PDB file of C-alpha atoms and ligand atoms in Angstrom:
ATOM      1  CA  UNK A   1      -0.396   0.050  -0.007  1.00 94.00           C
ATOM      2  CA  UNK A   2       0.659   3.489  -1.272  1.00 95.00           C
ATOM      3  CA  UNK A   3      -1.306   6.061  -1.076  1.00 98.00           C
ATOM      4  CA  UNK A   4      -0.195   8.948  -2.507  1.00 98.00           C
ATOM      5  CA  UNK A   5      -2.066  12.445  -2.814  1.00 98.00           C
ATOM      6  CA  UNK A   6      -2.962  11.779  -5.659  1.00 98.00           C
ATOM      7  CA  UNK A   7      -4.402   8.167  -4.832  1.00 98.00           C
ATOM      8  CA  UNK A   8      -6.482  10.637  -1.386  1.00 98.00           C
ATOM      9  CA  UNK A   9      -8.119  12.465  -3.778  1.00 98.00           C
ATOM     10  CA  UNK A  10      -9.447   8.969  -6.441  1.00 98.00           C
ATOM     11  CA  UNK A  11     -10.833   8.090  -2.963  1.00 98.00           C
ATOM     12  CA  UNK A  12     -12.536  11.156  -1.809  1.00 98.00           C
ATOM     13  CA  UNK A  13     -14.062  11.126  -5.571  1.00 98.00           C
ATOM     14  CA  UNK A  14     -14.765   7.666  -5.450  1.00 98.00           C
ATOM     15  CA  UNK A  15     -16.515   7.984  -2.499  1.00 98.00           C
ATOM     16  CA  UNK A  16     -18.751  10.669  -3.055  1.00 98.00           C
ATOM     17  CA  UNK A  17     -19.898   8.814  -6.264  1.00 98.00           C
ATOM     18  CA  UNK A  18     -20.653   5.662  -3.816  1.00 98.00           C
ATOM     19  CA  UNK A  19     -22.828   8.620  -1.856  1.00 98.00           C
ATOM     20  CA  UNK A  20     -24.213  10.120  -4.391  1.00 98.00           C
ATOM     21  CA  UNK A  21     -25.710   6.736  -6.636  1.00 98.00           C
ATOM     22  CA  UNK A  22     -26.535   5.115  -3.006  1.00 98.00           C
ATOM     23  CA  UNK A  23     -27.815   8.831  -1.972  1.00 98.00           C
ATOM     24  CA  UNK A  24     -31.815   7.761  -1.616  1.00 98.00           C
ATOM     25  CA  UNK A  25     -31.300   4.022  -0.256  1.00 98.00           C
ATOM     26  CA  UNK A  26     -29.274   5.494   2.786  1.00 98.00           C
ATOM     27  CA  UNK A  27     -31.526   8.052   3.411  1.00 97.00           C
ATOM     28  CA  UNK A  28     -34.141   5.196   2.918  1.00 98.00           C
ATOM     29  CA  UNK A  29     -31.756   3.070   5.584  1.00 98.00           C
ATOM     30  CA  UNK A  30     -32.396   5.876   8.115  1.00 98.00           C
ATOM     31  CA  UNK A  31     -35.547   6.284   7.544  1.00 98.00           C
ATOM     32  CA  UNK A  32     -35.791   2.944   9.622  1.00 98.00           C
ATOM     33  CA  UNK A  33     -34.233   3.504  12.802  1.00 97.00           C
ATOM     34  CA  UNK A  34     -33.866   6.844  12.438  1.00 97.00           C
ATOM     35  CA  UNK A  35     -34.491   9.911  11.124  1.00 97.00           C
ATOM     36  CA  UNK A  36     -34.278   9.852   7.575  1.00 97.00           C
ATOM     37  CA  UNK A  37     -31.410  12.032   6.471  1.00 97.00           C
ATOM     38  CA  UNK A  38     -28.168  10.106   6.018  1.00 97.00           C
ATOM     39  CA  UNK A  39     -28.017   9.885   3.062  1.00 98.00           C
ATOM     40  CA  UNK A  40     -28.494  14.049   2.162  1.00 97.00           C
ATOM     41  CA  UNK A  41     -26.138  14.184   5.250  1.00 97.00           C
ATOM     42  CA  UNK A  42     -23.490  12.590   3.305  1.00 98.00           C
ATOM     43  CA  UNK A  43     -24.656  13.163  -0.160  1.00 97.00           C
ATOM     44  CA  UNK A  44     -23.977  16.759   0.789  1.00 97.00           C
ATOM     45  CA  UNK A  45     -21.127  16.481   2.409  1.00 98.00           C
ATOM     46  CA  UNK A  46     -19.111  14.933   0.240  1.00 98.00           C
ATOM     47  CA  UNK A  47     -20.293  17.037  -2.429  1.00 98.00           C
ATOM     48  CA  UNK A  48     -18.582  19.756  -0.626  1.00 98.00           C
ATOM     49  CA  UNK A  49     -15.357  17.908   0.047  1.00 98.00           C
ATOM     50  CA  UNK A  50     -15.383  17.314  -3.777  1.00 98.00           C
ATOM     51  CA  UNK A  51     -16.236  21.120  -4.553  1.00 98.00           C
ATOM     52  CA  UNK A  52     -13.257  21.865  -1.808  1.00 98.00           C
ATOM     53  CA  UNK A  53     -10.778  18.964  -2.389  1.00 98.00           C
ATOM     54  CA  UNK A  54     -10.513  19.632  -6.404  1.00 97.00           C
ATOM     55  CA  UNK A  55      -9.513  23.596  -6.832  1.00 97.00           C
ATOM     56  CA  UNK A  56      -6.493  22.966  -3.780  1.00 98.00           C
ATOM     57  CA  UNK A  57      -3.016  22.103  -4.509  1.00 98.00           C
ATOM     58  CA  UNK A  58      -2.162  19.960  -1.897  1.00 98.00           C
ATOM     59  CA  UNK A  59       1.421  19.594  -0.424  1.00 98.00           C
ATOM     60  CA  UNK A  60       0.624  17.093   1.846  1.00 98.00           C
ATOM     61  CA  UNK A  61      -1.986  13.504   2.055  1.00 98.00           C
ATOM     62  CA  UNK A  62      -2.662  14.995   5.811  1.00 98.00           C
ATOM     63  CA  UNK A  63      -3.918  18.728   4.189  1.00 98.00           C
ATOM     64  CA  UNK A  64      -6.471  16.863   2.504  1.00 98.00           C
ATOM     65  CA  UNK A  65      -8.065  15.205   4.885  1.00 99.00           C
ATOM     66  CA  UNK A  66      -7.357  18.154   6.816  1.00 98.00           C
ATOM     67  CA  UNK A  67      -9.652  20.070   4.758  1.00 98.00           C
ATOM     68  CA  UNK A  68     -12.369  16.356   4.303  1.00 98.00           C
ATOM     69  CA  UNK A  69     -12.240  17.603   8.111  1.00 98.00           C
ATOM     70  CA  UNK A  70     -13.523  20.583   8.115  1.00 98.00           C
ATOM     71  CA  UNK A  71     -15.303  20.603   5.242  1.00 98.00           C
ATOM     72  CA  UNK A  72     -17.739  17.720   6.291  1.00 98.00           C
ATOM     73  CA  UNK A  73     -17.622  19.222   9.709  1.00 97.00           C
ATOM     74  CA  UNK A  74     -18.590  22.701   9.159  1.00 95.00           C
ATOM     75  CA  UNK A  75     -21.077  21.060   6.171  1.00 93.00           C
ATOM     76  CA  UNK A  76     -23.154  18.299   7.290  1.00 91.00           C
ATOM     77  CA  UNK A  77     -25.673  18.229  10.130  1.00 81.00           C
ATOM     78  CA  UNK A  78     -26.849  15.087  12.130  1.00 88.00           C
ATOM     79  CA  UNK A  79     -24.459  13.670  13.894  1.00 94.00           C
ATOM     80  CA  UNK A  80     -22.496  11.645  11.234  1.00 96.00           C
ATOM     81  CA  UNK A  81     -20.172  15.058  10.248  1.00 96.00           C
ATOM     82  CA  UNK A  82     -19.133  15.916  12.880  1.00 97.00           C
ATOM     83  CA  UNK A  83     -18.128  11.928  13.779  1.00 98.00           C
ATOM     84  CA  UNK A  84     -16.850  11.613  10.479  1.00 98.00           C
ATOM     85  CA  UNK A  85     -14.672  15.594  10.500  1.00 98.00           C
ATOM     86  CA  UNK A  86     -13.573  14.117  14.022  1.00 98.00           C
ATOM     87  CA  UNK A  87     -12.325  10.381  12.303  1.00 98.00           C
ATOM     88  CA  UNK A  88     -10.686  12.532   8.711  1.00 98.00           C
ATOM     89  CA  UNK A  89      -9.138  14.654  11.325  1.00 98.00           C
ATOM     90  CA  UNK A  90      -7.471  12.388  13.375  1.00 98.00           C
ATOM     91  CA  UNK A  91      -6.217  10.633  10.827  1.00 98.00           C
ATOM     92  CA  UNK A  92      -4.891  14.324   8.855  1.00 98.00           C
ATOM     93  CA  UNK A  93      -2.769  14.503  12.503  1.00 98.00           C
ATOM     94  CA  UNK A  94      -1.512  10.527  12.561  1.00 98.00           C
ATOM     95  CA  UNK A  95       0.239  11.276   9.112  1.00 98.00           C
ATOM     96  CA  UNK A  96       0.916  14.818   9.599  1.00 98.00           C
ATOM     97  CA  UNK A  97       3.129  15.893   7.164  1.00 98.00           C
ATOM     98  CA  UNK A  98       3.192  12.571   4.583  1.00 98.00           C
ATOM     99  CA  UNK A  99       3.266  12.764   0.975  1.00 98.00           C
ATOM    100  CA  UNK A 100       2.082   9.405   1.085  1.00 98.00           C
ATOM    101  CA  UNK A 101       0.597   6.172   3.171  1.00 98.00           C
ATOM    102  CA  UNK A 102       2.393   3.182   3.230  1.00 97.00           C
ATOM    103  CA  UNK A 103      -0.343   0.447   5.402  1.00 97.00           C
ATOM    104  CA  UNK A 104       1.863   0.834   9.076  1.00 97.00           C
ATOM    105  CA  UNK A 105       1.172   4.830   9.248  1.00 98.00           C
ATOM    106  CA  UNK A 106      -2.366   4.625   7.620  1.00 98.00           C
ATOM    107  CA  UNK A 107      -2.851   1.683   9.860  1.00 98.00           C
ATOM    108  CA  UNK A 108      -1.814   4.484  13.038  1.00 98.00           C
ATOM    109  CA  UNK A 109      -4.432   7.199  10.991  1.00 98.00           C
ATOM    110  CA  UNK A 110      -7.039   4.800  11.401  1.00 99.00           C
ATOM    111  CA  UNK A 111      -6.157   4.165  14.958  1.00 98.00           C
ATOM    112  CA  UNK A 112      -6.350   7.638  16.029  1.00 98.00           C
ATOM    113  CA  UNK A 113      -9.262   8.065  13.860  1.00 98.00           C
ATOM    114  CA  UNK A 114     -11.465   5.431  15.866  1.00 98.00           C
ATOM    115  CA  UNK A 115     -10.237   6.496  18.930  1.00 98.00           C
ATOM    116  CA  UNK A 116     -11.859  10.444  18.464  1.00 98.00           C
ATOM    117  CA  UNK A 117     -15.056   9.131  16.800  1.00 98.00           C
ATOM    118  CA  UNK A 118     -15.413   6.998  19.833  1.00 98.00           C
ATOM    119  CA  UNK A 119     -15.054  10.356  22.421  1.00 98.00           C
ATOM    120  CA  UNK A 120     -16.675  12.810  20.135  1.00 97.00           C
ATOM    121  CA  UNK A 121     -19.584   9.774  20.007  1.00 97.00           C
ATOM    122  CA  UNK A 122     -18.921   7.963  23.047  1.00 97.00           C
ATOM    123  CA  UNK A 123     -19.878   4.867  21.543  1.00 97.00           C
ATOM    124  CA  UNK A 124     -18.321   1.310  21.425  1.00 97.00           C
ATOM    125  CA  UNK A 125     -17.808  -1.627  19.108  1.00 98.00           C
ATOM    126  CA  UNK A 126     -20.936  -3.853  19.110  1.00 98.00           C
ATOM    127  CA  UNK A 127     -23.527  -0.166  19.844  1.00 98.00           C
ATOM    128  CA  UNK A 128     -24.678  -0.702  16.347  1.00 98.00           C
ATOM    129  CA  UNK A 129     -22.853   2.843  14.890  1.00 98.00           C
ATOM    130  CA  UNK A 130     -20.156   2.753  12.534  1.00 98.00           C
ATOM    131  CA  UNK A 131     -17.363   1.658  14.898  1.00 98.00           C
ATOM    132  CA  UNK A 132     -18.418  -2.398  13.942  1.00 98.00           C
ATOM    133  CA  UNK A 133     -17.519  -1.523  10.752  1.00 98.00           C
ATOM    134  CA  UNK A 134     -14.170   1.209  11.481  1.00 99.00           C
ATOM    135  CA  UNK A 135     -13.191  -1.599  14.151  1.00 98.00           C
ATOM    136  CA  UNK A 136     -13.203  -4.809  12.487  1.00 98.00           C
ATOM    137  CA  UNK A 137     -11.918  -2.938   9.559  1.00 98.00           C
ATOM    138  CA  UNK A 138      -8.492  -1.416  11.955  1.00 98.00           C
ATOM    139  CA  UNK A 139      -8.225  -5.718  13.291  1.00 98.00           C
ATOM    140  CA  UNK A 140      -8.022  -6.581   9.611  1.00 98.00           C
ATOM    141  CA  UNK A 141      -5.350  -4.040   8.674  1.00 98.00           C
ATOM    142  CA  UNK A 142      -3.475  -5.097  12.144  1.00 98.00           C
ATOM    143  CA  UNK A 143      -4.085  -8.527  11.820  1.00 98.00           C
ATOM    144  CA  UNK A 144      -1.798  -8.986   7.655  1.00 97.00           C
ATOM    145  CA  UNK A 145       0.799  -7.639   7.139  1.00 92.00           C
ATOM    146  CA  UNK A 146       0.320  -7.635   2.958  1.00 94.00           C
ATOM    147  CA  UNK A 147      -3.341  -6.175   2.466  1.00 97.00           C
ATOM    148  CA  UNK A 148      -6.145  -9.053   0.539  1.00 97.00           C
ATOM    149  CA  UNK A 149      -7.605  -5.870  -1.018  1.00 98.00           C
ATOM    150  CA  UNK A 150     -10.365  -7.775  -2.466  1.00 98.00           C
ATOM    151  CA  UNK A 151     -10.998  -9.493   1.450  1.00 98.00           C
ATOM    152  CA  UNK A 152     -10.508  -6.322   2.619  1.00 98.00           C
ATOM    153  CA  UNK A 153     -13.574  -5.248   0.532  1.00 98.00           C
ATOM    154  CA  UNK A 154     -15.663  -8.210   1.414  1.00 98.00           C
ATOM    155  CA  UNK A 155     -14.974  -8.073   5.152  1.00 98.00           C
ATOM    156  CA  UNK A 156     -16.101  -4.472   5.220  1.00 98.00           C
ATOM    157  CA  UNK A 157     -19.339  -5.821   3.750  1.00 98.00           C
ATOM    158  CA  UNK A 158     -19.783  -8.472   6.240  1.00 98.00           C
ATOM    159  CA  UNK A 159     -18.779  -5.985   9.301  1.00 98.00           C
ATOM    160  CA  UNK A 160     -21.307  -3.701   7.588  1.00 98.00           C
ATOM    161  CA  UNK A 161     -23.947  -6.863   6.769  1.00 98.00           C
ATOM    162  CA  UNK A 162     -23.952  -7.423  10.773  1.00 98.00           C
ATOM    163  CA  UNK A 163     -25.170  -4.097  11.580  1.00 98.00           C
ATOM    164  CA  UNK A 164     -28.301  -5.801  10.866  1.00 98.00           C
ATOM    165  CA  UNK A 165     -28.464  -8.360  13.554  1.00 98.00           C
ATOM    166  CA  UNK A 166     -27.542  -6.454  16.496  1.00 97.00           C
ATOM    167  CA  UNK A 167     -29.509  -3.537  19.067  1.00 97.00           C
ATOM    168  CA  UNK A 168     -28.486   0.162  18.610  1.00 97.00           C
ATOM    169  CA  UNK A 169     -27.257   1.375  22.189  1.00 97.00           C
ATOM    170  CA  UNK A 170     -25.830   4.850  20.130  1.00 97.00           C
ATOM    171  CA  UNK A 171     -27.315   7.705  18.419  1.00 95.00           C
ATOM    172  CA  UNK A 172     -30.954   7.694  17.766  1.00 96.00           C
ATOM    173  CA  UNK A 173     -31.877   4.165  16.431  1.00 97.00           C
ATOM    174  CA  UNK A 174     -30.561   3.549  19.825  1.00 95.00           C
ATOM    175  CA  UNK A 175     -34.473   4.977  20.659  1.00 95.00           C
ATOM    176  CA  UNK A 176     -35.854   1.864  18.807  1.00 95.00           C
ATOM    177  CA  UNK A 177     -34.630  -0.486  21.288  1.00 95.00           C
ATOM    178  CA  UNK A 178     -35.407  -4.523  20.194  1.00 96.00           C
ATOM    179  CA  UNK A 179     -37.055  -3.238  16.860  1.00 96.00           C
ATOM    180  CA  UNK A 180     -33.710  -1.965  15.121  1.00 96.00           C
ATOM    181  CA  UNK A 181     -32.456  -5.306  14.988  1.00 98.00           C
ATOM    182  CA  UNK A 182     -33.455  -6.473  11.523  1.00 98.00           C
ATOM    183  CA  UNK A 183     -32.348  -2.768   9.967  1.00 98.00           C
ATOM    184  CA  UNK A 184     -28.236  -2.417   8.557  1.00 98.00           C
ATOM    185  CA  UNK A 185     -27.200   0.853  10.493  1.00 98.00           C
ATOM    186  CA  UNK A 186     -26.850   3.429   8.216  1.00 98.00           C
ATOM    187  CA  UNK A 187     -23.957   5.229   9.160  1.00 98.00           C
ATOM    188  CA  UNK A 188     -21.930   1.167   8.924  1.00 98.00           C
ATOM    189  CA  UNK A 189     -23.461   1.527   5.264  1.00 98.00           C
ATOM    190  CA  UNK A 190     -21.650   4.552   4.270  1.00 98.00           C
ATOM    191  CA  UNK A 191     -18.752   3.571   5.940  1.00 98.00           C
ATOM    192  CA  UNK A 192     -18.312   0.929   3.617  1.00 99.00           C
ATOM    193  CA  UNK A 193     -18.591   2.392   0.781  1.00 99.00           C
ATOM    194  CA  UNK A 194     -15.268   4.514   2.138  1.00 99.00           C
ATOM    195  CA  UNK A 195     -13.986   1.381   2.691  1.00 99.00           C
ATOM    196  CA  UNK A 196     -14.903  -0.610  -0.315  1.00 98.00           C
ATOM    197  CA  UNK A 197     -13.653   3.012  -2.457  1.00 98.00           C
ATOM    198  CA  UNK A 198     -10.195   2.602  -1.184  1.00 98.00           C
ATOM    199  CA  UNK A 199      -9.883  -0.852  -2.027  1.00 98.00           C
ATOM    200  CA  UNK A 200     -10.050   0.376  -4.861  1.00 98.00           C
ATOM    201  CA  UNK A 201      -8.308   2.818  -4.884  1.00 98.00           C
ATOM    202  CA  UNK A 202      -5.579   0.959  -4.208  1.00 97.00           C
ATOM    203  CA  UNK A 203      -6.254  -2.164  -6.343  1.00 96.00           C
ATOM    204  CA  UNK A 204      -6.069   0.789  -9.342  1.00 95.00           C
ATOM    205  CA  UNK A 205      -3.022   2.288  -7.969  1.00 87.00           C
ATOM    206  CA  UNK A 206      -0.938  -1.396  -7.937  1.00 82.00           C
ATOM    207  CA  UNK A 207      -2.156  -3.186 -11.281  1.00 74.00           C
TER     208      UNK A 207
HETATM  209  P1  LIG B   1     -28.715  11.259  12.832  1.00 65.34           P
HETATM  210  O1  LIG B   1     -28.116  10.244  13.436  1.00 65.34           O
HETATM  211  O2  LIG B   1     -27.573  13.162  13.625  1.00 65.34           O
HETATM  212  O3  LIG B   1     -29.674  12.080  12.481  1.00 65.34           O
HETATM  213  P2  LIG B   1     -27.304  10.644  10.438  1.00 65.34           P
HETATM  214  O4  LIG B   1     -28.229   9.872   9.542  1.00 65.34           O
HETATM  215  O5  LIG B   1     -26.062  11.697   9.459  1.00 65.34           O
HETATM  216  O6  LIG B   1     -26.927  11.491  11.396  1.00 65.34           O
HETATM  217  O7  LIG B   1     -26.211   9.447  11.344  1.00 65.34           O
HETATM  218  C1  LIG B   1     -26.376   8.632  11.758  1.00 65.34           C
HETATM  219  C2  LIG B   1     -25.522   7.511  11.556  1.00 65.34           C
HETATM  220  O8  LIG B   1     -24.091   7.433  12.493  1.00 65.34           O
HETATM  221  C3  LIG B   1     -25.724   5.978  12.299  1.00 65.34           C
HETATM  222  O9  LIG B   1     -26.170   5.302  11.886  1.00 65.34           O
HETATM  223  C4  LIG B   1     -24.049   6.018  12.976  1.00 65.34           C
HETATM  224  O10 LIG B   1     -23.946   4.879  11.901  1.00 65.34           O
HETATM  225  C5  LIG B   1     -23.558   7.406  13.429  1.00 65.34           C
HETATM  226  N1  LIG B   1     -23.567   7.189  14.939  1.00 65.34           N
HETATM  227  C6  LIG B   1     -25.064   7.929  15.317  1.00 65.34           C
HETATM  228  N2  LIG B   1     -24.586   8.399  16.398  1.00 65.34           N
HETATM  229  C7  LIG B   1     -23.295   7.721  17.036  1.00 65.34           C
HETATM  230  C8  LIG B   1     -22.499   7.816  17.941  1.00 65.34           C
HETATM  231  N3  LIG B   1     -22.801   8.018  19.504  1.00 65.34           N
HETATM  232  N4  LIG B   1     -20.841   7.361  17.731  1.00 65.34           N
HETATM  233  C9  LIG B   1     -20.851   6.537  16.864  1.00 65.34           C
HETATM  234  N5  LIG B   1     -21.371   6.813  15.700  1.00 65.34           N
HETATM  235  C10 LIG B   1     -22.328   7.486  15.629  1.00 65.34           C
HETATM  236 MG1  LIG B   2     -30.459  10.771  10.675  1.00 65.34          MG
END
């Protein structure tokens, strides 16, 4: 893995593409166990990310992550904006000054992102939040010296799908208690798109 500035920009483009395509789907998931704005929030946020990052000439990956973070925090309402914003801000701090990221550094960045998300949202793995995708992904990165990106992608998908079977303990879905069981967590689905996009970018770079 060698994620360059250009790869990082491609990563954001891909995330945005998947989110725009699935905007209605994400919203329908949130209609089932939340307030029905997750697709709208994420679509607005990542469109703003693209608007911002495509007009700046970045010298480091950290500067790019920082702009992503600031944009998501300022443009996205709801819980997900500040949470994803915090994730990218922590990632930016973890890779300060770097022009490309290897697997070790990227893993450190994801670890920091998770600490930021859980501090901000006071959630942990098993609460049926996006951490149920981020935390298993962190373990996958830690446990594999060389990453098979197809496996990485299906691992993220399985983690996302597993949120269906658990009861929400954090976020709006927690108000539904047992009734949240049987529904996917919307934030875990958007996080799956994020990691799926990463796998696509890294695979394309390795071709
Ligand atoms: P809101 O819940 O404010 O309407 P969104 O609908 O955009 O915001 O995002 C909902 C998603 O945010 C949930 O599906 C969940 O993954 C995530 N989420 C909500 N609360 C928390 C929390 N306290 N910690 C971590 N993630 C959370
Ligand atoms: Mg919502």
